[in-house]
PDB file of C-alpha atoms and ligand atoms in Angstrom:
ATOM      1  CA  UNK A   1       0.000   0.000   0.000  1.00  0.00           C
ATOM      2  CA  UNK A   2       2.825   2.401   0.832  1.00  0.00           C
ATOM      3  CA  UNK A   3       4.224   2.008  -2.677  1.00  0.00           C
ATOM      4  CA  UNK A   4       0.944   3.284  -4.141  1.00  0.00           C
ATOM      5  CA  UNK A   5       0.908   6.390  -1.947  1.00  0.00           C
ATOM      6  CA  UNK A   6       0.349   9.572  -3.945  1.00  0.00           C
ATOM      7  CA  UNK A   7       0.107   7.797  -7.306  1.00  0.00           C
ATOM      8  CA  UNK A   8      -2.059   9.021 -10.150  1.00  0.00           C
ATOM      9  CA  UNK A   9      -3.669   6.097 -11.960  1.00  0.00           C
ATOM     10  CA  UNK A  10      -5.659   6.090 -15.220  1.00  0.00           C
ATOM     11  CA  UNK A  11      -8.004   3.161 -15.859  1.00  0.00           C
ATOM     12  CA  UNK A  12      -9.802   2.714 -19.178  1.00  0.00           C
ATOM     13  CA  UNK A  13     -13.113   0.868 -19.137  1.00  0.00           C
ATOM     14  CA  UNK A  14     -13.646   1.656 -15.446  1.00  0.00           C
ATOM     15  CA  UNK A  15     -17.457   1.617 -15.701  1.00  0.00           C
ATOM     16  CA  UNK A  16     -17.782  -2.176 -15.475  1.00  0.00           C
ATOM     17  CA  UNK A  17     -16.187  -5.536 -14.777  1.00  0.00           C
ATOM     18  CA  UNK A  18     -12.424  -5.747 -14.353  1.00  0.00           C
ATOM     19  CA  UNK A  19     -11.803  -2.001 -14.802  1.00  0.00           C
ATOM     20  CA  UNK A  20     -14.369  -1.034 -12.199  1.00  0.00           C
ATOM     21  CA  UNK A  21     -12.948  -3.628  -9.803  1.00  0.00           C
ATOM     22  CA  UNK A  22      -9.446  -2.225 -10.382  1.00  0.00           C
ATOM     23  CA  UNK A  23     -10.661   1.261  -9.404  1.00  0.00           C
ATOM     24  CA  UNK A  24     -12.207  -0.054  -6.189  1.00  0.00           C
ATOM     25  CA  UNK A  25      -9.211  -2.284  -5.370  1.00  0.00           C
ATOM     26  CA  UNK A  26      -6.652   0.524  -5.852  1.00  0.00           C
ATOM     27  CA  UNK A  27      -8.768   2.741  -3.565  1.00  0.00           C
ATOM     28  CA  UNK A  28      -9.175  -0.029  -0.987  1.00  0.00           C
ATOM     29  CA  UNK A  29      -5.418  -0.662  -0.958  1.00  0.00           C
ATOM     30  CA  UNK A  30      -4.424   3.020  -0.684  1.00  0.00           C
ATOM     31  CA  UNK A  31      -7.460   4.850   0.775  1.00  0.00           C
ATOM     32  CA  UNK A  32      -5.404   7.743   2.211  1.00  0.00           C
ATOM     33  CA  UNK A  33      -3.571   9.259  -0.733  1.00  0.00           C
ATOM     34  CA  UNK A  34      -4.347   8.330  -4.329  1.00  0.00           C
ATOM     35  CA  UNK A  35      -5.679   9.924  -7.514  1.00  0.00           C
ATOM     36  CA  UNK A  36      -7.819   7.901  -9.883  1.00  0.00           C
ATOM     37  CA  UNK A  37      -8.743   8.988 -13.402  1.00  0.00           C
ATOM     38  CA  UNK A  38     -11.635   6.729 -14.394  1.00  0.00           C
ATOM     39  CA  UNK A  39     -12.579   6.621 -18.069  1.00  0.00           C
ATOM     40  CA  UNK A  40     -15.239   4.897 -20.195  1.00  0.00           C
ATOM     41  CA  UNK A  41     -18.074   5.864 -22.526  1.00  0.00           C
ATOM     42  CA  UNK A  42     -20.736   5.648 -19.773  1.00  0.00           C
ATOM     43  CA  UNK A  43     -20.047   8.794 -17.758  1.00  0.00           C
ATOM     44  CA  UNK A  44     -22.999   8.354 -15.365  1.00  0.00           C
ATOM     45  CA  UNK A  45     -21.750   4.913 -14.385  1.00  0.00           C
ATOM     46  CA  UNK A  46     -18.280   6.332 -13.739  1.00  0.00           C
ATOM     47  CA  UNK A  47     -19.869   8.862 -11.394  1.00  0.00           C
ATOM     48  CA  UNK A  48     -21.490   5.958  -9.509  1.00  0.00           C
ATOM     49  CA  UNK A  49     -18.084   4.290  -9.160  1.00  0.00           C
ATOM     50  CA  UNK A  50     -16.650   7.599  -7.906  1.00  0.00           C
ATOM     51  CA  UNK A  51     -19.459   7.846  -5.326  1.00  0.00           C
ATOM     52  CA  UNK A  52     -18.838   4.270  -4.181  1.00  0.00           C
ATOM     53  CA  UNK A  53     -15.144   5.037  -3.669  1.00  0.00           C
ATOM     54  CA  UNK A  54     -15.905   8.316  -1.872  1.00  0.00           C
ATOM     55  CA  UNK A  55     -17.965   6.239   0.577  1.00  0.00           C
ATOM     56  CA  UNK A  56     -14.964   4.311   1.929  1.00  0.00           C
ATOM     57  CA  UNK A  57     -11.736   6.002   0.796  1.00  0.00           C
ATOM     58  CA  UNK A  58     -11.663   9.613   1.921  1.00  0.00           C
ATOM     59  CA  UNK A  59      -8.126  10.280   0.706  1.00  0.00           C
ATOM     60  CA  UNK A  60      -8.789   9.152  -2.875  1.00  0.00           C
ATOM     61  CA  UNK A  61      -9.501  11.860  -5.437  1.00  0.00           C
ATOM     62  CA  UNK A  62     -11.487  10.580  -8.403  1.00  0.00           C
ATOM     63  CA  UNK A  63     -11.700  12.309 -11.778  1.00  0.00           C
ATOM     64  CA  UNK A  64     -14.291  10.603 -14.029  1.00  0.00           C
ATOM     65  CA  UNK A  65     -13.912  11.302 -17.757  1.00  0.00           C
ATOM     66  CA  UNK A  66     -16.108  10.256 -20.675  1.00  0.00           C
ATOM     67  CA  UNK A  67     -13.670   8.749 -23.155  1.00  0.00           C
ATOM     68  CA  UNK A  68     -14.121   6.442 -26.124  1.00  0.00           C
ATOM     69  CA  UNK A  69     -10.682   4.877 -26.647  1.00  0.00           C
ATOM     70  CA  UNK A  70     -11.551   3.964 -30.232  1.00  0.00           C
ATOM     71  CA  UNK A  71     -11.544   7.674 -31.097  1.00  0.00           C
ATOM     72  CA  UNK A  72      -7.974   9.072 -31.268  1.00  0.00           C
ATOM     73  CA  UNK A  73      -9.204  12.685 -31.201  1.00  0.00           C
ATOM     74  CA  UNK A  74     -10.959  12.061 -27.876  1.00  0.00           C
ATOM     75  CA  UNK A  75      -7.725  10.620 -26.486  1.00  0.00           C
ATOM     76  CA  UNK A  76      -5.738  13.736 -27.467  1.00  0.00           C
ATOM     77  CA  UNK A  77      -8.382  15.969 -25.933  1.00  0.00           C
ATOM     78  CA  UNK A  78      -8.461  13.845 -22.773  1.00  0.00           C
ATOM     79  CA  UNK A  79      -4.747  14.320 -22.119  1.00  0.00           C
ATOM     80  CA  UNK A  80      -4.842  18.038 -23.003  1.00  0.00           C
ATOM     81  CA  UNK A  81      -7.762  18.701 -20.653  1.00  0.00           C
ATOM     82  CA  UNK A  82      -6.535  16.917 -17.533  1.00  0.00           C
ATOM     83  CA  UNK A  83      -6.803  19.153 -14.451  1.00  0.00           C
ATOM     84  CA  UNK A  84      -3.371  20.180 -13.109  1.00  0.00           C
ATOM     85  CA  UNK A  85      -3.568  17.924 -10.064  1.00  0.00           C
ATOM     86  CA  UNK A  86      -4.179  14.845 -12.273  1.00  0.00           C
ATOM     87  CA  UNK A  87      -1.562  15.558 -14.967  1.00  0.00           C
ATOM     88  CA  UNK A  88       1.367  13.639 -13.443  1.00  0.00           C
ATOM     89  CA  UNK A  89       0.150  10.157 -14.350  1.00  0.00           C
ATOM     90  CA  UNK A  90       2.117   7.235 -12.830  1.00  0.00           C
ATOM     91  CA  UNK A  91       0.093   4.229 -13.987  1.00  0.00           C
ATOM     92  CA  UNK A  92      -1.971   3.493 -17.093  1.00  0.00           C
ATOM     93  CA  UNK A  93      -4.256   0.450 -16.982  1.00  0.00           C
ATOM     94  CA  UNK A  94      -5.323  -0.323 -20.564  1.00  0.00           C
ATOM     95  CA  UNK A  95      -8.384  -2.389 -19.736  1.00  0.00           C
ATOM     96  CA  UNK A  96     -11.183  -1.174 -22.063  1.00  0.00           C
ATOM     97  CA  UNK A  97     -12.035  -3.907 -24.513  1.00  0.00           C
ATOM     98  CA  UNK A  98     -14.823  -5.978 -25.947  1.00  0.00           C
ATOM     99  CA  UNK A  99     -15.920  -8.866 -28.096  1.00  0.00           C
ATOM    100  CA  UNK A 100     -18.790  -8.787 -30.587  1.00  0.00           C
ATOM    101  CA  UNK A 101     -20.547 -12.021 -31.527  1.00  0.00           C
ATOM    102  CA  UNK A 102     -19.279 -15.478 -32.420  1.00  0.00           C
ATOM    103  CA  UNK A 103     -19.471 -15.207 -36.224  1.00  0.00           C
ATOM    104  CA  UNK A 104     -16.959 -17.088 -38.372  1.00  0.00           C
ATOM    105  CA  UNK A 105     -15.380 -16.012 -41.664  1.00  0.00           C
ATOM    106  CA  UNK A 106     -16.775 -15.180 -44.200  1.00  0.00           C
ATOM    107  CA  UNK A 107     -19.751 -13.984 -42.148  1.00  0.00           C
ATOM    108  CA  UNK A 108     -18.132 -11.579 -39.703  1.00  0.00           C
ATOM    109  CA  UNK A 109     -19.623  -8.102 -39.937  1.00  0.00           C
ATOM    110  CA  UNK A 110     -17.135  -5.416 -40.995  1.00  0.00           C
ATOM    111  CA  UNK A 111     -18.593  -3.101 -38.349  1.00  0.00           C
ATOM    112  CA  UNK A 112     -17.863  -5.654 -35.592  1.00  0.00           C
ATOM    113  CA  UNK A 113     -14.338  -6.214 -36.904  1.00  0.00           C
ATOM    114  CA  UNK A 114     -13.740  -2.481 -36.822  1.00  0.00           C
ATOM    115  CA  UNK A 115     -15.204  -2.048 -33.325  1.00  0.00           C
ATOM    116  CA  UNK A 116     -13.035  -4.819 -31.893  1.00  0.00           C
ATOM    117  CA  UNK A 117      -9.804  -3.657 -33.533  1.00  0.00           C
ATOM    118  CA  UNK A 118     -10.333   0.054 -32.899  1.00  0.00           C
ATOM    119  CA  UNK A 119     -11.119  -0.543 -29.218  1.00  0.00           C
ATOM    120  CA  UNK A 120      -8.878  -3.456 -28.246  1.00  0.00           C
ATOM    121  CA  UNK A 121      -5.856  -2.682 -30.429  1.00  0.00           C
ATOM    122  CA  UNK A 122      -5.785   0.889 -31.741  1.00  0.00           C
ATOM    123  CA  UNK A 123      -7.293   2.091 -28.457  1.00  0.00           C
ATOM    124  CA  UNK A 124      -4.532   0.476 -26.391  1.00  0.00           C
ATOM    125  CA  UNK A 125      -1.834   1.792 -28.723  1.00  0.00           C
ATOM    126  CA  UNK A 126      -3.251   5.326 -28.861  1.00  0.00           C
ATOM    127  CA  UNK A 127      -3.650   5.536 -25.064  1.00  0.00           C
ATOM    128  CA  UNK A 128      -0.109   4.265 -24.604  1.00  0.00           C
ATOM    129  CA  UNK A 129       1.292   6.795 -27.064  1.00  0.00           C
ATOM    130  CA  UNK A 130      -0.666   9.609 -25.404  1.00  0.00           C
ATOM    131  CA  UNK A 131       0.562   8.828 -21.872  1.00  0.00           C
ATOM    132  CA  UNK A 132       4.138   7.641 -22.550  1.00  0.00           C
ATOM    133  CA  UNK A 133       5.543  11.172 -23.051  1.00  0.00           C
ATOM    134  CA  UNK A 134       4.470  11.951 -19.455  1.00  0.00           C
ATOM    135  CA  UNK A 135       6.427   8.896 -18.231  1.00  0.00           C
ATOM    136  CA  UNK A 136       9.438   9.619 -20.442  1.00  0.00           C
ATOM    137  CA  UNK A 137       9.718  13.227 -19.292  1.00  0.00           C
ATOM    138  CA  UNK A 138      10.587  12.059 -15.761  1.00  0.00           C
ATOM    139  CA  UNK A 139      14.144  12.150 -14.421  1.00  0.00           C
ATOM    140  CA  UNK A 140      16.425   9.120 -14.938  1.00  0.00           C
ATOM    141  CA  UNK A 141      15.068   8.581 -18.443  1.00  0.00           C
ATOM    142  CA  UNK A 142      11.513   7.870 -17.403  1.00  0.00           C
ATOM    143  CA  UNK A 143       9.308   5.973 -14.987  1.00  0.00           C
ATOM    144  CA  UNK A 144       5.713   4.753 -14.797  1.00  0.00           C
ATOM    145  CA  UNK A 145       3.654   1.609 -15.323  1.00  0.00           C
ATOM    146  CA  UNK A 146       1.660   0.401 -18.293  1.00  0.00           C
ATOM    147  CA  UNK A 147      -0.647  -2.503 -17.497  1.00  0.00           C
ATOM    148  CA  UNK A 148      -2.287  -4.085 -20.525  1.00  0.00           C
ATOM    149  CA  UNK A 149      -5.194  -6.470 -20.050  1.00  0.00           C
ATOM    150  CA  UNK A 150      -4.751  -9.185 -22.661  1.00  0.00           C
ATOM    151  CA  UNK A 151      -6.507 -12.555 -22.561  1.00  0.00           C
ATOM    152  CA  UNK A 152      -6.004 -16.294 -22.840  1.00  0.00           C
ATOM    153  CA  UNK A 153      -7.700 -15.612 -26.192  1.00  0.00           C
ATOM    154  CA  UNK A 154      -4.521 -13.829 -27.349  1.00  0.00           C
ATOM    155  CA  UNK A 155      -2.454 -16.948 -26.709  1.00  0.00           C
ATOM    156  CA  UNK A 156      -4.874 -19.566 -27.935  1.00  0.00           C
ATOM    157  CA  UNK A 157      -7.301 -18.683 -30.733  1.00  0.00           C
ATOM    158  CA  UNK A 158     -10.645 -20.491 -30.807  1.00  0.00           C
ATOM    159  CA  UNK A 159     -13.487 -21.006 -33.319  1.00  0.00           C
ATOM    160  CA  UNK A 160     -15.970 -18.155 -33.262  1.00  0.00           C
ATOM    161  CA  UNK A 161     -13.403 -15.819 -31.746  1.00  0.00           C
ATOM    162  CA  UNK A 162     -11.051 -15.208 -34.655  1.00  0.00           C
ATOM    163  CA  UNK A 163     -11.229 -11.406 -34.557  1.00  0.00           C
ATOM    164  CA  UNK A 164     -11.285 -11.028 -30.777  1.00  0.00           C
ATOM    165  CA  UNK A 165      -8.406 -13.514 -30.470  1.00  0.00           C
ATOM    166  CA  UNK A 166      -6.469 -11.648 -33.166  1.00  0.00           C
ATOM    167  CA  UNK A 167      -6.950  -8.356 -31.293  1.00  0.00           C
ATOM    168  CA  UNK A 168      -5.622  -9.859 -28.073  1.00  0.00           C
ATOM    169  CA  UNK A 169      -2.670 -11.436 -29.902  1.00  0.00           C
ATOM    170  CA  UNK A 170      -1.925  -7.965 -31.263  1.00  0.00           C
ATOM    171  CA  UNK A 171      -2.024  -6.540 -27.727  1.00  0.00           C
ATOM    172  CA  UNK A 172       0.467  -9.223 -26.698  1.00  0.00           C
ATOM    173  CA  UNK A 173       2.884  -8.394 -29.531  1.00  0.00           C
ATOM    174  CA  UNK A 174       2.627  -4.664 -28.951  1.00  0.00           C
ATOM    175  CA  UNK A 175       3.196  -5.115 -25.209  1.00  0.00           C
ATOM    176  CA  UNK A 176       6.232  -7.355 -25.729  1.00  0.00           C
ATOM    177  CA  UNK A 177       7.848  -5.018 -28.234  1.00  0.00           C
ATOM    178  CA  UNK A 178       7.149  -1.993 -26.028  1.00  0.00           C
ATOM    179  CA  UNK A 179       8.847  -3.608 -23.014  1.00  0.00           C
ATOM    180  CA  UNK A 180      11.951  -4.114 -25.152  1.00  0.00           C
ATOM    181  CA  UNK A 181      11.813  -0.601 -26.601  1.00  0.00           C
ATOM    182  CA  UNK A 182      11.675   0.900 -23.092  1.00  0.00           C
ATOM    183  CA  UNK A 183      14.410  -1.290 -21.653  1.00  0.00           C
ATOM    184  CA  UNK A 184      16.686   1.676 -20.852  1.00  0.00           C
ATOM    185  CA  UNK A 185      13.971   3.297 -18.717  1.00  0.00           C
ATOM    186  CA  UNK A 186      12.269   2.482 -15.425  1.00  0.00           C
ATOM    187  CA  UNK A 187       8.936   2.227 -17.224  1.00  0.00           C
ATOM    188  CA  UNK A 188       7.378  -1.150 -16.441  1.00  0.00           C
ATOM    189  CA  UNK A 189       5.314  -2.840 -19.128  1.00  0.00           C
ATOM    190  CA  UNK A 190       3.014  -5.443 -17.633  1.00  0.00           C
ATOM    191  CA  UNK A 191       0.614  -7.848 -19.342  1.00  0.00           C
ATOM    192  CA  UNK A 192      -2.130  -9.583 -17.401  1.00  0.00           C
ATOM    193  CA  UNK A 193      -4.088 -12.260 -19.275  1.00  0.00           C
ATOM    194  CA  UNK A 194      -7.302 -13.463 -17.645  1.00  0.00           C
ATOM    195  CA  UNK A 195      -9.127 -16.652 -18.512  1.00  0.00           C
ATOM    196  CA  UNK A 196     -12.858 -16.730 -17.872  1.00  0.00           C
ATOM    197  CA  UNK A 197     -14.147 -13.809 -15.806  1.00  0.00           C
ATOM    198  CA  UNK A 198     -17.839 -13.112 -15.261  1.00  0.00           C
ATOM    199  CA  UNK A 199     -18.457  -9.447 -16.123  1.00  0.00           C
ATOM    200  CA  UNK A 200     -20.574  -7.713 -18.768  1.00  0.00           C
ATOM    201  CA  UNK A 201     -18.199  -9.268 -21.359  1.00  0.00           C
ATOM    202  CA  UNK A 202     -20.580 -12.007 -22.526  1.00  0.00           C
ATOM    203  CA  UNK A 203     -23.627  -9.716 -22.375  1.00  0.00           C
ATOM    204  CA  UNK A 204     -21.778  -7.391 -24.774  1.00  0.00           C
ATOM    205  CA  UNK A 205     -20.698 -10.353 -26.928  1.00  0.00           C
ATOM    206  CA  UNK A 206     -24.334 -11.426 -27.337  1.00  0.00           C
ATOM    207  CA  UNK A 207     -25.664  -7.919 -28.012  1.00  0.00           C
ATOM    208  CA  UNK A 208     -27.374  -7.524 -24.625  1.00  0.00           C
ATOM    209  CA  UNK A 209     -28.915 -11.036 -24.456  1.00  0.00           C
ATOM    210  CA  UNK A 210     -28.484 -11.815 -20.750  1.00  0.00           C
ATOM    211  CA  UNK A 211     -29.872 -15.340 -20.992  1.00  0.00           C
ATOM    212  CA  UNK A 212     -27.309 -16.318 -23.607  1.00  0.00           C
ATOM    213  CA  UNK A 213     -24.574 -14.669 -21.563  1.00  0.00           C
ATOM    214  CA  UNK A 214     -25.583 -16.590 -18.434  1.00  0.00           C
ATOM    215  CA  UNK A 215     -25.226 -19.909 -20.264  1.00  0.00           C
ATOM    216  CA  UNK A 216     -21.489 -19.264 -20.767  1.00  0.00           C
ATOM    217  CA  UNK A 217     -21.010 -19.605 -17.005  1.00  0.00           C
ATOM    218  CA  UNK A 218     -23.402 -22.520 -16.389  1.00  0.00           C
ATOM    219  CA  UNK A 219     -21.838 -25.327 -14.359  1.00  0.00           C
ATOM    220  CA  UNK A 220     -18.546 -23.465 -13.872  1.00  0.00           C
ATOM    221  CA  UNK A 221     -17.232 -20.993 -11.349  1.00  0.00           C
ATOM    222  CA  UNK A 222     -15.641 -18.145 -13.308  1.00  0.00           C
ATOM    223  CA  UNK A 223     -13.202 -15.607 -11.907  1.00  0.00           C
ATOM    224  CA  UNK A 224     -14.568 -12.280 -10.686  1.00  0.00           C
ATOM    225  CA  UNK A 225     -13.395  -8.805 -11.636  1.00  0.00           C
ATOM    226  CA  UNK A 226     -11.946  -8.523  -8.130  1.00  0.00           C
ATOM    227  CA  UNK A 227      -9.746 -11.586  -8.701  1.00  0.00           C
ATOM    228  CA  UNK A 228      -8.076  -9.842 -11.636  1.00  0.00           C
ATOM    229  CA  UNK A 229      -8.011  -6.453  -9.891  1.00  0.00           C
ATOM    230  CA  UNK A 230      -6.051  -7.985  -6.996  1.00  0.00           C
ATOM    231  CA  UNK A 231      -3.366  -9.112  -9.453  1.00  0.00           C
ATOM    232  CA  UNK A 232      -3.253  -5.723 -11.197  1.00  0.00           C
ATOM    233  CA  UNK A 233      -2.831  -3.901  -7.875  1.00  0.00           C
ATOM    234  CA  UNK A 234      -0.236  -6.460  -6.727  1.00  0.00           C
ATOM    235  CA  UNK A 235       1.776  -5.975  -9.951  1.00  0.00           C
ATOM    236  CA  UNK A 236       1.778  -2.188  -9.662  1.00  0.00           C
ATOM    237  CA  UNK A 237       2.601  -2.378  -5.950  1.00  0.00           C
ATOM    238  CA  UNK A 238       5.876  -4.319  -6.394  1.00  0.00           C
ATOM    239  CA  UNK A 239       9.276  -2.762  -5.730  1.00  0.00           C
ATOM    240  CA  UNK A 240      10.272  -0.636  -8.721  1.00  0.00           C
ATOM    241  CA  UNK A 241      12.855  -3.147  -9.929  1.00  0.00           C
ATOM    242  CA  UNK A 242      10.270  -5.950 -10.127  1.00  0.00           C
ATOM    243  CA  UNK A 243       8.308  -6.321 -13.357  1.00  0.00           C
ATOM    244  CA  UNK A 244       5.459  -8.844 -13.445  1.00  0.00           C
ATOM    245  CA  UNK A 245       5.933  -8.968 -17.173  1.00  0.00           C
ATOM    246  CA  UNK A 246       3.374 -11.582 -18.126  1.00  0.00           C
ATOM    247  CA  UNK A 247       0.688 -13.336 -16.072  1.00  0.00           C
ATOM    248  CA  UNK A 248      -1.994 -15.861 -17.072  1.00  0.00           C
ATOM    249  CA  UNK A 249      -4.894 -16.332 -14.651  1.00  0.00           C
ATOM    250  CA  UNK A 250      -7.456 -19.144 -14.851  1.00  0.00           C
ATOM    251  CA  UNK A 251     -10.282 -20.198 -12.552  1.00  0.00           C
ATOM    252  CA  UNK A 252      -9.532 -23.695 -11.288  1.00  0.00           C
ATOM    253  CA  UNK A 253     -11.957 -25.406 -13.669  1.00  0.00           C
ATOM    254  CA  UNK A 254     -10.215 -23.941 -16.746  1.00  0.00           C
ATOM    255  CA  UNK A 255      -7.111 -25.403 -18.393  1.00  0.00           C
ATOM    256  CA  UNK A 256      -7.119 -23.652 -21.768  1.00  0.00           C
ATOM    257  CA  UNK A 257      -9.307 -21.206 -23.716  1.00  0.00           C
ATOM    258  CA  UNK A 258     -11.822 -23.939 -24.467  1.00  0.00           C
ATOM    259  CA  UNK A 259     -10.959 -26.630 -21.917  1.00  0.00           C
ATOM    260  CA  UNK A 260     -13.440 -26.277 -19.059  1.00  0.00           C
ATOM    261  CA  UNK A 261     -14.697 -28.752 -16.525  1.00  0.00           C
ATOM    262  CA  UNK A 262     -18.461 -28.250 -16.310  1.00  0.00           C
ATOM    263  CA  UNK A 263     -20.718 -29.702 -13.644  1.00  0.00           C
ATOM    264  CA  UNK A 264     -23.801 -30.986 -15.390  1.00  0.00           C
TER     265      UNK A 264
HETATM  266  P1  NDP B   1     -17.000  -5.482 -19.312  1.00  0.00           P
HETATM  267  O1  NDP B   1     -17.876  -5.489 -20.520  1.00  0.00           O
HETATM  268  O2  NDP B   1     -17.637  -5.709 -17.991  1.00  0.00           O
HETATM  269  O3  NDP B   1     -16.168  -4.124 -19.264  1.00  0.00           O
HETATM  270  C1  NDP B   1     -15.591  -3.560 -20.411  1.00  0.00           C
HETATM  271  C2  NDP B   1     -15.246  -2.117 -20.146  1.00  0.00           C
HETATM  272  O4  NDP B   1     -14.670  -1.562 -21.342  1.00  0.00           O
HETATM  273  C3  NDP B   1     -16.462  -1.287 -19.813  1.00  0.00           C
HETATM  274  O5  NDP B   1     -16.149  -0.430 -18.738  1.00  0.00           O
HETATM  275  C4  NDP B   1     -16.717  -0.484 -21.073  1.00  0.00           C
HETATM  276  O6  NDP B   1     -17.225   0.783 -20.720  1.00  0.00           O
HETATM  277  C5  NDP B   1     -15.296  -0.347 -21.635  1.00  0.00           C
HETATM  278  N1  NDP B   1     -15.278  -0.057 -23.052  1.00  0.00           N
HETATM  279  C6  NDP B   1     -15.739  -0.789 -24.072  1.00  0.00           C
HETATM  280  N2  NDP B   1     -15.561  -0.153 -25.246  1.00  0.00           N
HETATM  281  C7  NDP B   1     -14.967   1.036 -24.939  1.00  0.00           C
HETATM  282  C8  NDP B   1     -14.526   2.147 -25.702  1.00  0.00           C
HETATM  283  N3  NDP B   1     -14.648   2.198 -27.028  1.00  0.00           N
HETATM  284  N4  NDP B   1     -13.969   3.189 -25.060  1.00  0.00           N
HETATM  285  C9  NDP B   1     -13.843   3.176 -23.719  1.00  0.00           C
HETATM  286  N5  NDP B   1     -14.231   2.169 -22.939  1.00  0.00           N
HETATM  287  C10 NDP B   1     -14.792   1.101 -23.547  1.00  0.00           C
HETATM  288  O7  NDP B   1     -15.887  -6.580 -19.603  1.00  0.00           O
HETATM  289  P2  NDP B   1     -14.544  -7.029 -18.824  1.00  0.00           P
HETATM  290  O8  NDP B   1     -14.402  -6.308 -17.565  1.00  0.00           O
HETATM  291  O9  NDP B   1     -14.563  -8.506 -18.814  1.00  0.00           O
HETATM  292  O10 NDP B   1     -13.447  -6.561 -19.866  1.00  0.00           O
HETATM  293  C11 NDP B   1     -12.307  -5.809 -19.518  1.00  0.00           C
HETATM  294  C12 NDP B   1     -11.117  -6.302 -20.305  1.00  0.00           C
HETATM  295  O11 NDP B   1     -10.825  -7.633 -19.922  1.00  0.00           O
HETATM  296  C13 NDP B   1     -11.320  -6.327 -21.815  1.00  0.00           C
HETATM  297  O12 NDP B   1     -10.150  -5.858 -22.447  1.00  0.00           O
HETATM  298  C14 NDP B   1     -11.534  -7.815 -22.105  1.00  0.00           C
HETATM  299  O13 NDP B   1     -11.163  -8.144 -23.412  1.00  0.00           O
HETATM  300  C15 NDP B   1     -10.611  -8.414 -21.078  1.00  0.00           C
HETATM  301  N6  NDP B   1     -10.845  -9.820 -20.739  1.00  0.00           N
HETATM  302  C16 NDP B   1     -12.050 -10.249 -20.266  1.00  0.00           C
HETATM  303  C17 NDP B   1     -12.228 -11.587 -19.955  1.00  0.00           C
HETATM  304  C18 NDP B   1     -13.528 -12.122 -19.486  1.00  0.00           C
HETATM  305  O14 NDP B   1     -13.719 -13.357 -19.509  1.00  0.00           O
HETATM  306  N7  NDP B   1     -14.466 -11.304 -19.045  1.00  0.00           N
HETATM  307  C19 NDP B   1     -11.119 -12.542 -20.073  1.00  0.00           C
HETATM  308  C20 NDP B   1      -9.900 -11.987 -20.583  1.00  0.00           C
HETATM  309  C21 NDP B   1      -9.780 -10.671 -20.879  1.00  0.00           C
HETATM  310  P3  NDP B   1     -18.307   1.637 -21.555  1.00  0.00           P
HETATM  311  O15 NDP B   1     -19.259   0.650 -22.165  1.00  0.00           O
HETATM  312  O16 NDP B   1     -18.913   2.515 -20.506  1.00  0.00           O
HETATM  313  O17 NDP B   1     -17.493   2.404 -22.539  1.00  0.00           O
HETATM  314  C1  8X3 B   2     -12.133 -13.357 -22.780  1.00  0.00           C
HETATM  315  C2  8X3 B   2     -11.988 -14.800 -22.568  1.00  0.00           C
HETATM  316  O1  8X3 B   2     -11.345 -16.678 -24.088  1.00  0.00           O
HETATM  317  O2  8X3 B   2     -13.657 -16.492 -23.363  1.00  0.00           O
HETATM  318  O3  8X3 B   2     -10.948 -12.755 -23.125  1.00  0.00           O
HETATM  319  O4  8X3 B   2     -12.790 -15.046 -25.065  1.00  0.00           O
HETATM  320  S1  8X3 B   2     -12.468 -15.774 -23.852  1.00  0.00           S
END
C-alpha cells in the first residue's frame, strides 16, 4: 500500500467488470492518498463508481472522464484537458475492450471487426502513445507503469473468436515489443491475461442477451473482476525493480481457452 501512496492512476473501461474492480481495489489498498482517473463511454456509471469510492476512501480523489478509446481525437483531448492535479500520471491500466458475436469467416460483420480492432488494439496503442511522453519526461530517463489487459484468447485462438483472439494477440505483440523498446527506462510494461471472468463481457458479446450470456457460465465458477483487480494492484505495488511482465490467470476449472470442466 505504501508504494501506491500519492500515485495518479488512469483506468480505461472503469465503468464495469475488471476495470471497475481495479478502481475499487486501488482505492481499498491506498485509501489515504491516491488519484484515480476513471474513463469509459458511460459517464454516469463512472460517477457511480466515484461515489462508491468516496464512501470508503476519503483520501482518494477521483476524476471521471467520458472517453471512447476507439476515437484518437478524444484521447488527445483527454490528455490536453486533464486538471493540473491529475496531470502527473504514474500508472496506465489499458483495460477497455470488448468482443462482438461469435461469427466465423466469411460472415463476420465489418462493423464488428472495426469495433473490436479500434477498441482493443488501436485504443490500447493510442492511449499508450498519449501517456508515454508523461512517463518519459521524468528524471532518470523515465518511470511509470503500463498494465495491458490481454486474454487467454490472445495466446490460444478459438473457433468463433477469430477477430477477438487476433486483437488480443496484437495486444500481446505490442506489449512485448514496447517492453523491449523501453528497456533503458524504469517504465514497467506489464501484461495480465485473464481466462474466464464473469463481467458484462458475454452480455456485450451477445448484443445484450443476458440469458445467452448466463449460459457461458453454467456449471462453472468463473473468476470475478476482483480476482483480476487484486493481481493488477499487486503488480503495480511491487518494488520498482520488479516487473510482473506476463501473467496468465485461470479459474480452477479452466485449463485452456476452451478446456473447461463443467458440472452438469
Ligand atoms: P466489461 O464489458 O464488464 O467491461 C468492459 C469495459 O470496457 C467497460 O467499462 C466499457 O465501458 C469499456 N469499453 C468498451 N468499449 C470502450 C470504448 N470504445 N472506449 C472506452 N471504454 C470502452 O468486460 P470485462 O471487464 O470482462 O473486460 C475488460 C477487459 O478484460 C477487456 O479488455 C476484455 O477483453 C478483457 N478480458 C475479459 C475476460 C472475461 O472473460 N471477461 C477474459 C480476458 C480478458 P463503456 O461501455 O462505458 O465504454
Ligand atoms: C475473454 C476470454 O477466451 O472467453 O478474453 O474469449 S475468452
